[in-house]
Coordinates of C-alpha atoms in Angstrom, one line a residue:
Chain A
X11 CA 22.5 0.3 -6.1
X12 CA 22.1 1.8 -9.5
X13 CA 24.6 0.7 -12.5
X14 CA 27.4 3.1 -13.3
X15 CA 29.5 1.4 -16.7
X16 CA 33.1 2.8 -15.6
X17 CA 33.8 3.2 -19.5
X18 CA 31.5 6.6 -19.7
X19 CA 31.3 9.7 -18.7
X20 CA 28.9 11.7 -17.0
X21 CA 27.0 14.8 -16.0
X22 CA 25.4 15.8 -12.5
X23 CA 22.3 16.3 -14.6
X24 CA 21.9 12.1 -15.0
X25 CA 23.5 11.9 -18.4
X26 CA 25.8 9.7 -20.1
X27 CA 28.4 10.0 -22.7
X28 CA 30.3 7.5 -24.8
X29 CA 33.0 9.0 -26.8
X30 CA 34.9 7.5 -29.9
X31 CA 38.3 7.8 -31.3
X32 CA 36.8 9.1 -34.7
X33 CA 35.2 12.0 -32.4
X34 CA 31.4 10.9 -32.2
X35 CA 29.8 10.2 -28.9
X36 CA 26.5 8.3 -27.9
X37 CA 24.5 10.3 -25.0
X38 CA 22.3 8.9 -22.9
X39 CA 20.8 8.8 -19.4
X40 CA 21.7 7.2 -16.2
X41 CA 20.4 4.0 -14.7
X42 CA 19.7 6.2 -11.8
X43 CA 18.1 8.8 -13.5
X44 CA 15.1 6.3 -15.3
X45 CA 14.5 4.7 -12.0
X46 CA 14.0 8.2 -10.7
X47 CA 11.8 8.9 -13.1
X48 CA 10.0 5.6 -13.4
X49 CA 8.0 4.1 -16.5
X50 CA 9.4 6.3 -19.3
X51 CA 5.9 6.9 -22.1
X52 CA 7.6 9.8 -23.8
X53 CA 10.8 11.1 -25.8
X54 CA 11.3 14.3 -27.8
X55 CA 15.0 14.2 -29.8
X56 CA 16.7 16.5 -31.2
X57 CA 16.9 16.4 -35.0
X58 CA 19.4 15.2 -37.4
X59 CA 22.0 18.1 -38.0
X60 CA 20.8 19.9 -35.6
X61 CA 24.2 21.9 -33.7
X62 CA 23.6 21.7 -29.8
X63 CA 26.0 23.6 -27.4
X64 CA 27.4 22.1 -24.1
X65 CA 24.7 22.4 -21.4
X66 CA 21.5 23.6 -23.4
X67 CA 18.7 21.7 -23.2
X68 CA 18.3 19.5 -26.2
X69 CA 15.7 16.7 -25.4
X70 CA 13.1 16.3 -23.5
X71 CA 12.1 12.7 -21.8
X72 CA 8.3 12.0 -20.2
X73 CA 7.6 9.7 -17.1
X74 CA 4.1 8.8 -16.0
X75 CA 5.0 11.2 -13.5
X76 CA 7.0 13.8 -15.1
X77 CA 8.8 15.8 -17.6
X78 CA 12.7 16.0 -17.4
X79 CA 15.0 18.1 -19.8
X80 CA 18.6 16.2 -20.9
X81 CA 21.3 18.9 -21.2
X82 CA 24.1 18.5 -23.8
X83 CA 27.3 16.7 -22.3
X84 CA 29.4 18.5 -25.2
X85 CA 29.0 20.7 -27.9
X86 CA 27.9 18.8 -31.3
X87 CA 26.2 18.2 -34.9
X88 CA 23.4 15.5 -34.2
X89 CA 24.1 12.9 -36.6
X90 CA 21.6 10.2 -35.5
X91 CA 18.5 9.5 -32.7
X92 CA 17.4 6.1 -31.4
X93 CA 14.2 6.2 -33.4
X94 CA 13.0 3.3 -31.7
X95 CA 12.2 4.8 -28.7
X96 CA 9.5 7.1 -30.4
X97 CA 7.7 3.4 -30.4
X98 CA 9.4 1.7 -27.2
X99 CA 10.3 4.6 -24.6
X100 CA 10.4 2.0 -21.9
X101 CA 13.9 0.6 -23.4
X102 CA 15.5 3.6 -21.5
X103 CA 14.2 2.0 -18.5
X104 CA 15.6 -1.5 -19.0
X105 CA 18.6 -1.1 -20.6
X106 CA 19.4 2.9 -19.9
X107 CA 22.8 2.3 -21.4
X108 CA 22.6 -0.1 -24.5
X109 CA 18.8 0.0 -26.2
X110 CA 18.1 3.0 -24.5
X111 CA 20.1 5.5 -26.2
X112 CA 19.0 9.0 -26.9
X113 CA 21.2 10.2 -29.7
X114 CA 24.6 10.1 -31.6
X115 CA 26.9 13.6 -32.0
X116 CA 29.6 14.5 -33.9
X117 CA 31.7 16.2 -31.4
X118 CA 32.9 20.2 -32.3
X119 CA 35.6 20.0 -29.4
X120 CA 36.5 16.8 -27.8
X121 CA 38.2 19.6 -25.3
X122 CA 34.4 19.7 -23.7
X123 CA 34.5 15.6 -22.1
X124 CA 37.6 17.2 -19.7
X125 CA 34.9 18.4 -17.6
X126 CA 32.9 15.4 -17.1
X127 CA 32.5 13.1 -14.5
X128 CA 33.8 9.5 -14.4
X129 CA 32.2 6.8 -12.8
X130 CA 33.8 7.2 -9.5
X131 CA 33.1 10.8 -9.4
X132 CA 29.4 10.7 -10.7
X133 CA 28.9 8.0 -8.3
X134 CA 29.9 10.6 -5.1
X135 CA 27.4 12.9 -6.6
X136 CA 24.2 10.2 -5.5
X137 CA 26.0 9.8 -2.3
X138 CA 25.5 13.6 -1.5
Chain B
X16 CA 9.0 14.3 9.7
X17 CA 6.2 13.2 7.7
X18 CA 3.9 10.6 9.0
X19 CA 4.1 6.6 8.8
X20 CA 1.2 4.2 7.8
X21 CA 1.2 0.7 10.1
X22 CA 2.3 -0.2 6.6
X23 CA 5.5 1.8 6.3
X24 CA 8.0 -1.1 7.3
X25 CA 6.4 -3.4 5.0
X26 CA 6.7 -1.4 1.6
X27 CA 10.0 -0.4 2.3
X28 CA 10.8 -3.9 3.1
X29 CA 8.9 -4.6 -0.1
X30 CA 11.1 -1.9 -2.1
X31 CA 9.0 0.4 -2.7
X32 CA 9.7 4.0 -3.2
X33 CA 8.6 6.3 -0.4
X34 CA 7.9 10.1 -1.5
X35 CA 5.8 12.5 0.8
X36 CA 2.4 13.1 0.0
X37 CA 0.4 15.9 2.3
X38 CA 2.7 15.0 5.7
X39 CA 2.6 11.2 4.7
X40 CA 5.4 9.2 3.6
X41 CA 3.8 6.6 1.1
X42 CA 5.3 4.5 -1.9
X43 CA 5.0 6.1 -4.9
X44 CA 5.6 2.6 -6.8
X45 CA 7.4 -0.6 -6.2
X46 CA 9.1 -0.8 -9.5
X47 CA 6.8 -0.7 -12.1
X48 CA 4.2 2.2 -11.8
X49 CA 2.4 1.1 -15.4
X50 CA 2.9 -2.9 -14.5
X51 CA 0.9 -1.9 -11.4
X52 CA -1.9 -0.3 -13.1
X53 CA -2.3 -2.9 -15.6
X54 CA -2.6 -5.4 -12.8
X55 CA -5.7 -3.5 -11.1
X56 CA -7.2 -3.3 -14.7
X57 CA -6.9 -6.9 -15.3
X58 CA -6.1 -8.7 -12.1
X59 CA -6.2 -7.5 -8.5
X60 CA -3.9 -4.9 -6.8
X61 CA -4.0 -3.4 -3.1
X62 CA -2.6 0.4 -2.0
X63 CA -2.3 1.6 1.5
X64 CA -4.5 4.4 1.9
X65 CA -4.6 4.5 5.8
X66 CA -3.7 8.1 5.3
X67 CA -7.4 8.6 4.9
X68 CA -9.3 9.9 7.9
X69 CA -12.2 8.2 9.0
X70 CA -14.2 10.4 11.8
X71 CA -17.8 8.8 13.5
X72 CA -20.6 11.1 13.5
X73 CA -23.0 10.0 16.5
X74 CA -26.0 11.4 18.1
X75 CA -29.6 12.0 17.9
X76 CA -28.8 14.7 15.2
X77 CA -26.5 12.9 13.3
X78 CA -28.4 13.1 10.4
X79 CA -29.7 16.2 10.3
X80 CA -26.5 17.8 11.0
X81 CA -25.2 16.1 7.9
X82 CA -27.9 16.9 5.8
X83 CA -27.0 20.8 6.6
X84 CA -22.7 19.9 6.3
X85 CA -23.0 17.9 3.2
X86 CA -24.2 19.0 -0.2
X87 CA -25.2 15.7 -1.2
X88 CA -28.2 14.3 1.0
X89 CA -27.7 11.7 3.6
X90 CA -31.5 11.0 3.5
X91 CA -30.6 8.8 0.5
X92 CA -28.8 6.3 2.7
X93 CA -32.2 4.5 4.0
X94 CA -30.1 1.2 5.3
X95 CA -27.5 0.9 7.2
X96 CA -24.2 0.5 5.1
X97 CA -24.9 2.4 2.7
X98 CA -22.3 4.8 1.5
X99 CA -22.7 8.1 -0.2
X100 CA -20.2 10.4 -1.7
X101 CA -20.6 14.0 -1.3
X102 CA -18.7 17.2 -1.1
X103 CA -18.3 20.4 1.8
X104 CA -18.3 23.2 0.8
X105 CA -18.2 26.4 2.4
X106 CA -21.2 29.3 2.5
X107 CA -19.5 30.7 -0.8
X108 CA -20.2 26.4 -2.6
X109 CA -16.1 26.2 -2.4
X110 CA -15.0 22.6 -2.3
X111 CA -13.5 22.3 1.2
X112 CA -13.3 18.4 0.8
X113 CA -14.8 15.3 -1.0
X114 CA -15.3 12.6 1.0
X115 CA -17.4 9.6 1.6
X116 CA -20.0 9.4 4.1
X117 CA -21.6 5.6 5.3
X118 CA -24.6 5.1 7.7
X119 CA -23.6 2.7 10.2
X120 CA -27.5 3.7 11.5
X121 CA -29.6 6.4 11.9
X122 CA -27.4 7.9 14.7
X123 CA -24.4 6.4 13.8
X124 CA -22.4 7.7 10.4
X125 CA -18.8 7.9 9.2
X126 CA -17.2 9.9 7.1
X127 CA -13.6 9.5 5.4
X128 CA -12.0 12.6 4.2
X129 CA -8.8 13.3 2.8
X130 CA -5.6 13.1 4.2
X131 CA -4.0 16.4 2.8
X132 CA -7.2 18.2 4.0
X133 CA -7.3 16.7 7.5
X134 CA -7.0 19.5 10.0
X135 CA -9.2 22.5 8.1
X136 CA -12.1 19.5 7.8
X137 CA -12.0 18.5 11.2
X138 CA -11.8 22.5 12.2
X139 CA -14.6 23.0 10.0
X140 CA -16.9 20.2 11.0
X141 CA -16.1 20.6 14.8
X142 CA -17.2 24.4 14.2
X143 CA -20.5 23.4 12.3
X144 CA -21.5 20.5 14.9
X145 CA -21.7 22.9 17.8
X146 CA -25.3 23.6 17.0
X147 CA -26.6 20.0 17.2
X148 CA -26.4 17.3 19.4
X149 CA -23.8 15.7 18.2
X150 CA -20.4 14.0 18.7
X151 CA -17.7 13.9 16.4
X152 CA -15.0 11.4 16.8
X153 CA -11.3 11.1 14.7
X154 CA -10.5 7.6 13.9
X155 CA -6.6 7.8 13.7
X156 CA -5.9 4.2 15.3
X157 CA -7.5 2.4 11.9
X158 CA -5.4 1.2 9.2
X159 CA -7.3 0.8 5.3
X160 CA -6.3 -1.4 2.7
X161 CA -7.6 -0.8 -0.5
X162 CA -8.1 -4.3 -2.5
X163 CA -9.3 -3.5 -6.5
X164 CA -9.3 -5.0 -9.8
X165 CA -11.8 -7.7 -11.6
X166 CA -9.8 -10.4 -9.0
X167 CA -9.8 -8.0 -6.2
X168 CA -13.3 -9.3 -3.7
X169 CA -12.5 -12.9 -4.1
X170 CA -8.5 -12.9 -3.1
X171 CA -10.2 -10.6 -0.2
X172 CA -13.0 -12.9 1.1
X173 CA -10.7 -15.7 1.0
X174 CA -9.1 -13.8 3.9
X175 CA -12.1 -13.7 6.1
X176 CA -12.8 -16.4 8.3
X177 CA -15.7 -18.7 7.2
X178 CA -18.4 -17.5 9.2
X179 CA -18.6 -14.0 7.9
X180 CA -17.8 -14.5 4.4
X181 CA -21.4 -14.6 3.6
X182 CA -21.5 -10.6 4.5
X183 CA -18.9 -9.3 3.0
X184 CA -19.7 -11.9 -0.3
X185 CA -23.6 -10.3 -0.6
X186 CA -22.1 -6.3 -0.4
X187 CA -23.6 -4.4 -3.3
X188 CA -21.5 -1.5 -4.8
X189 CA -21.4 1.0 -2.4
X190 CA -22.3 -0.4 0.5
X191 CA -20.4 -1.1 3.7
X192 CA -20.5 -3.9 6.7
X193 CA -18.9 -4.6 9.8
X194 CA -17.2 -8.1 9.0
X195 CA -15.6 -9.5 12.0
X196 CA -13.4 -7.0 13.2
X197 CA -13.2 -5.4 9.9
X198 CA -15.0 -2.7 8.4
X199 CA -15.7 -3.9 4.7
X200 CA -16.9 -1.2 1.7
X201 CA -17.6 -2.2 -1.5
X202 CA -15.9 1.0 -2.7
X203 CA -13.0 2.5 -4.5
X204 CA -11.0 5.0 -6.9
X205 CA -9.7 3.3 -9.6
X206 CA -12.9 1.9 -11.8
X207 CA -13.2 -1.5 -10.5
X208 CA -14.6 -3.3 -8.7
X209 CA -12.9 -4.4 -5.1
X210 CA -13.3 -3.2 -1.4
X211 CA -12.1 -1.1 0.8
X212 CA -11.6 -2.7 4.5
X213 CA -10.7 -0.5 7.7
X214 CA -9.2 -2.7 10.2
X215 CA -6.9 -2.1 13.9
X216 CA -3.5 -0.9 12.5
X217 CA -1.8 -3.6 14.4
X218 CA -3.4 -5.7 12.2
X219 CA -3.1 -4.6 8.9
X220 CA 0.6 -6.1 8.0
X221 CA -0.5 -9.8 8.3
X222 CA -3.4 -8.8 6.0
X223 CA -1.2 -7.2 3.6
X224 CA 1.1 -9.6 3.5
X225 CA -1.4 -12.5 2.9
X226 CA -2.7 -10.7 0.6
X227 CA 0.1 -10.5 -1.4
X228 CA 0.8 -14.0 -0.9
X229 CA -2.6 -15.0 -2.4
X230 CA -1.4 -12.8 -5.8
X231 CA -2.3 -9.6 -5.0
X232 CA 0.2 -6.6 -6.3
X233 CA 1.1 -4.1 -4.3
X234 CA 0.6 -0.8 -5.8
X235 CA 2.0 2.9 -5.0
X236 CA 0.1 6.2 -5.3
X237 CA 1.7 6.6 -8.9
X238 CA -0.8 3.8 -10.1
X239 CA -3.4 4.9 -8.1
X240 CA -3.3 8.8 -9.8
X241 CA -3.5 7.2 -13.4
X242 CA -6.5 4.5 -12.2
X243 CA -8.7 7.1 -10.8
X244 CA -7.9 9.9 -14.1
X245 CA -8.7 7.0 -16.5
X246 CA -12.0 6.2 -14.2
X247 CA -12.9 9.6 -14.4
X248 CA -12.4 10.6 -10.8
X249 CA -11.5 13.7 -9.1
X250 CA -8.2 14.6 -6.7
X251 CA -9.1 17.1 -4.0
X252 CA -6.4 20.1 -4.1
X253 CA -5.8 19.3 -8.3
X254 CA -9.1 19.1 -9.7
X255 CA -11.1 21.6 -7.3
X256 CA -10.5 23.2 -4.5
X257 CA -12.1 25.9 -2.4
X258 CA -12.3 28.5 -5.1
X259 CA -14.6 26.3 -7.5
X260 CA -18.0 24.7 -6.9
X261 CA -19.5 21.4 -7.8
X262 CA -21.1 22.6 -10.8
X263 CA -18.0 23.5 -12.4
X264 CA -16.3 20.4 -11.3
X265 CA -18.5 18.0 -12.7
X266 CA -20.1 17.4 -9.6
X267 CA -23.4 18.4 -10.4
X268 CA -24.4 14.5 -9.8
X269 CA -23.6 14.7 -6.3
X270 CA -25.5 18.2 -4.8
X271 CA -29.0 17.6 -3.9
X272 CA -30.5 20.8 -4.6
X273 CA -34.4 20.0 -5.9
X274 CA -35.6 19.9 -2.6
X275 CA -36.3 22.6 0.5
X276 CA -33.3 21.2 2.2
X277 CA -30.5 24.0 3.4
X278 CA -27.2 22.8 3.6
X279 CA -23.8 25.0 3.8
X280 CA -23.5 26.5 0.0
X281 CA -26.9 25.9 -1.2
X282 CA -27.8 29.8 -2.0
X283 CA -24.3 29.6 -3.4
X284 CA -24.9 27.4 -5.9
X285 CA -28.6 28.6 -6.9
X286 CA -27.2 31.7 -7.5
X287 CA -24.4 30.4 -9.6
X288 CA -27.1 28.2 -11.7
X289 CA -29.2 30.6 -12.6
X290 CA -26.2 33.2 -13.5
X291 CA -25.2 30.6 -15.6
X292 CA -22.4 28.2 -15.0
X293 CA -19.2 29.2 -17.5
X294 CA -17.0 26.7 -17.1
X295 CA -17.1 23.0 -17.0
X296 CA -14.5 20.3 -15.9
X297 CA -14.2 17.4 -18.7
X298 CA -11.9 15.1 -20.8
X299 CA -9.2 15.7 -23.1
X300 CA -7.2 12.4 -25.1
X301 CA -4.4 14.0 -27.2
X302 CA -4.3 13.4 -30.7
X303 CA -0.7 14.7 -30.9
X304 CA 2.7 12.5 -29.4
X305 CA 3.5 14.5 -26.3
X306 CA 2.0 13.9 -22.6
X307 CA -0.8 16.3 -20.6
X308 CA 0.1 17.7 -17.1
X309 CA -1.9 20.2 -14.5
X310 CA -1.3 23.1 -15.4
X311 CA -1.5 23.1 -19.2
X312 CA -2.8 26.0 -21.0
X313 CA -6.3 25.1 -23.2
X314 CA -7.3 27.2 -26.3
X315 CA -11.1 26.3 -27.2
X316 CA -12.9 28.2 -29.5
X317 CA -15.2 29.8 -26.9
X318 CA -12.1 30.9 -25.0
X319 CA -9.3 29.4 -23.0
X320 CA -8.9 27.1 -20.0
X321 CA -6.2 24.9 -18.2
X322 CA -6.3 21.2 -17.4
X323 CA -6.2 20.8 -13.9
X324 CA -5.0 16.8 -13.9
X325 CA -2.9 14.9 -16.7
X326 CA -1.2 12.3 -17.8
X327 CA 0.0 9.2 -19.9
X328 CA -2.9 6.5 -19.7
X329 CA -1.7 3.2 -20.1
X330 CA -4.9 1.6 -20.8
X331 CA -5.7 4.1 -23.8
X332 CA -1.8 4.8 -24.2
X333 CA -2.5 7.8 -25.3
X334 CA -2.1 11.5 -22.9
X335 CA -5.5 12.3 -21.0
X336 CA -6.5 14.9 -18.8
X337 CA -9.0 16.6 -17.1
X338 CA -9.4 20.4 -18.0
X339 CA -11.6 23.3 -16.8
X340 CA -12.7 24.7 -20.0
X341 CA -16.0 27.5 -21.5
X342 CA -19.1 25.2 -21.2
X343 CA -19.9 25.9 -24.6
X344 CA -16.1 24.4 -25.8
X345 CA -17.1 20.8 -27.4
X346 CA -15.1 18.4 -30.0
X347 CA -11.6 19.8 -30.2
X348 CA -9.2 22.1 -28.4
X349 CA -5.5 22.4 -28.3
X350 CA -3.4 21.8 -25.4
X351 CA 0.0 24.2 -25.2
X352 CA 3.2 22.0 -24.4
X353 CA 6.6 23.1 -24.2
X354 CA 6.0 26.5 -26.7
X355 CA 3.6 24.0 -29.0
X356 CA 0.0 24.2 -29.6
X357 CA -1.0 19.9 -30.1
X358 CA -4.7 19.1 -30.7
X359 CA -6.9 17.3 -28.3
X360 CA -10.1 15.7 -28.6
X361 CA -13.2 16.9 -25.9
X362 CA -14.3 14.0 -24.2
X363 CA -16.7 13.0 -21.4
X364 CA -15.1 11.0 -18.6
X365 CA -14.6 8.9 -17.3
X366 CA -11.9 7.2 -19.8
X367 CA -11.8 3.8 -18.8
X368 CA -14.2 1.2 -16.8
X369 CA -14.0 -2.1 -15.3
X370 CA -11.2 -2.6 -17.4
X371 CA -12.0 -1.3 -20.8
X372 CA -12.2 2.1 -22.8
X373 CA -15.4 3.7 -22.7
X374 CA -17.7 4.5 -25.7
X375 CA -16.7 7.5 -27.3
X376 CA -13.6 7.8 -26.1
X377 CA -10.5 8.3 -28.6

């Protein structure tokens, strides 16, 4: 069974969300979504300061096998990207939810997480 | 419903993960897709491919009727076991299949064709036999292991009893023997060395499994697409198909055409030669961070073209592909990813063998 952390939040599209009080958020993808896609060999992040809007595509992150877009959980200002996976993409495979961040956002309406999924929910979805 | 291997219960016992491929359910991987081909490179690994079709050809006419069905020339396998690859194409020199063709004797030959092309080739080579003396003959009861990688032969002859190790042991590349109550090939897709071994399906778990006992990693189709890109090898329905010839697949190596011999496609094919052949099917190793797929469009300076089969290698680490580009196109082209033009470098495969990356290659 794949590893679902019950302190995120989620997205049917296999990403996770880790919000702060101060309003930032670390996003990432799901344990279930790196074993889908097997070996990772490839990320493209957004840049710093870039403004992404809930839902739009925003990264992009390369299997051996194939190509996956990650959609914005919420609306933001990118303030930082795991730069170590431009060397080490396979940390998003063993440890999808430490190591294997994607990137950090400055959240422009904490509003946006009251559509997510917790764990329970998100973990229905991959019963379907 | 797609179709199970004698092997099915044992790689899903064994974790793996099970994906369709043409009608077949086969593991894809069983965890690590790039641990997998490293351990082929460097070790020994073993993939189910009794998807594969093997089909006798017997009679008097056996060979002559594959000298007119195959564009390679059976009349270079002189001794029994011999195995010779070839492809069938059609009277336009289409690619209907690639397959492999070994001479059990001089009336006695089998080919193995693909699994995703199964019915059209059987159709077609049933259709083509009717005027000789021949009889053709599906296979569907064998299972085939595939056992490859620098280790590969001797964790494999340590599973054959005693008294036939000596055969199987003396097999040059490319050539096949009946080993007990296997059928042994010294054959493969992946650039090394190893064997290929048809055996009674009921058989084939305890093989696998002692196999894997003895150190030998199971390995998915995911490992087995990367292996045989970085070796430099075609995939039937990705790399050609019926609406492209050998000569623009580079498969020149394989269609004996010097001699008076006629064989479905031949006027084809002269005809295309001496037109002139536009395109060619090479090598591409990005120079840019990103990762090749089919599909991509190519911009060379003679005009453009698309690669037909990509990915990341994780021998050179880098994106490679194969690509049908302008003959003329050499050095440097640019591959168009996501919106993004990102430079590749022209190379000739194949990228990688018996474990290391081949001269000229970066």
């Amino acid at each position: 069974m794949s590893n679902i952390p019950d302190h995120l939040q989620y997205t049917e599209s296999h990403e996770w969300i880790g919000s702060e009080d101060d309003g930032t958020a670390l996003i990432g993808i799901t344990d279930h979504a790196q074993e889908a896609l097997g070996d990772l060999v490839f990320v493209e992040l957004p840049a710093v300061g870039d403004e992404i809007s809930q839902g739009d595509p925003c990264a992009v992150v390369e299997s051996v096998k194939a190509a996956s877009d990650i959609y914005a959980p919420v609306s933001g200002r990118v303030l930082e990207v795991n730069d170590d996976l431009e060397a080490d993409p396979a940390l998003i495979n063993t440890d999808p939810y430490g190591d294997g961040w994607l990137f950090q956002l400055e959240l422009t309406d904490a509003s946006e997480l009251d559509v997510l999924k917790d764990a329970i929910a998100y973990a229905d979805t991959l019963d379907e | 419903m797609p179709q199970r291997t004698p092997l099915y219960d044992t790689h899903v016992a064994a974790g793996a993960r099970m994906v369709d491929f043409g009608g077949w359910d086969m593991p894809i991987n069983y965890g690590s897709q790039i641990e997998e081909h490293h351990k082929v490179r460097h070790d020994a690994g073993m993939f189910d491919v009794s998807h594969m079709t093997p089909v006798n050809i017997k009679g008097e006419q056996a060979r002559d009727f594959l000298a007119y069905l195959l564009a390679n020339d059976v009349a270079r396998l002189q001794t029994p076991g011999r195995a010779l690859y070839s492809c069938m194409l059609n009277q336009q020199g289409g690619i209907i299949d690639d397959l492999i063709t070994y001479c059990l004797d001089g009336s006695f030959y089998r080919l193995v064709v693909n699994a995703s092309t199964r019915d059209k080739d059987l159709a077609w080579i049933g259709l083509q036999a009717r005027a000789f003396d021949v009889h053709v003959e599906e296979r569907p009861e064998l299972a085939m292991i595939a056992v490859q990688g620098p280790a590969a032969r001797q964790s494999l002859l340590e599973q054959i009893p005693v008294d036939y190790r000596a055969v199987a042991a003396s097999l040059e590349p490319f050539n096949a023997a009946q080993v007990g109550e296997w059928f042994v090939a010294r054959t493969g897709y992946t650039g090394e060395d190893g064997f290929e071994v048809s055996l009674a399906a009921e058989k084939a778990p305890a093989l696998w499994d002692a196999l894997a006992a003895s150190g030998v990693a199971p390995c998915g189709l995911g490992a087995r697409d990367t292996l045989r890109l970085e070796a430099g090898m075609n995939l039937y329905g990705q790399d050609m198909d019926e609406t492209v010839t050998p000569l623009e697949s580079a498969l020149g190596w394989t269609v004996a055409m010097q001699d008076d011999r006629v064989f479905i496609g031949k006027d084809a094919l002269l005809e295309q030669k001496s037109r002139g052949v536009e395109n060619k099917l090479t090598g591409l190793v990005l120079q840019d961070r990103g990762v090749l797929r089919p599909g991509q469009q190519i911009i060379t300076g003679y005009g453009p073209g698309v690669t037909t089969s990509g990915s990341f290698s994780p021998t050179l680490k880098k994106a490679i592909a194969f690509a049908r580009i302008p003959k003329n196109a050499t050095n440097s082209c640019q591959a168009e990813i996501r919106g993004r033009m990102l430079d590749c470098n022209i190379v000739r495969p194949p990228f990688v063998r018996n474990g290391v990356v081949c001269e000229g290659i970066d």
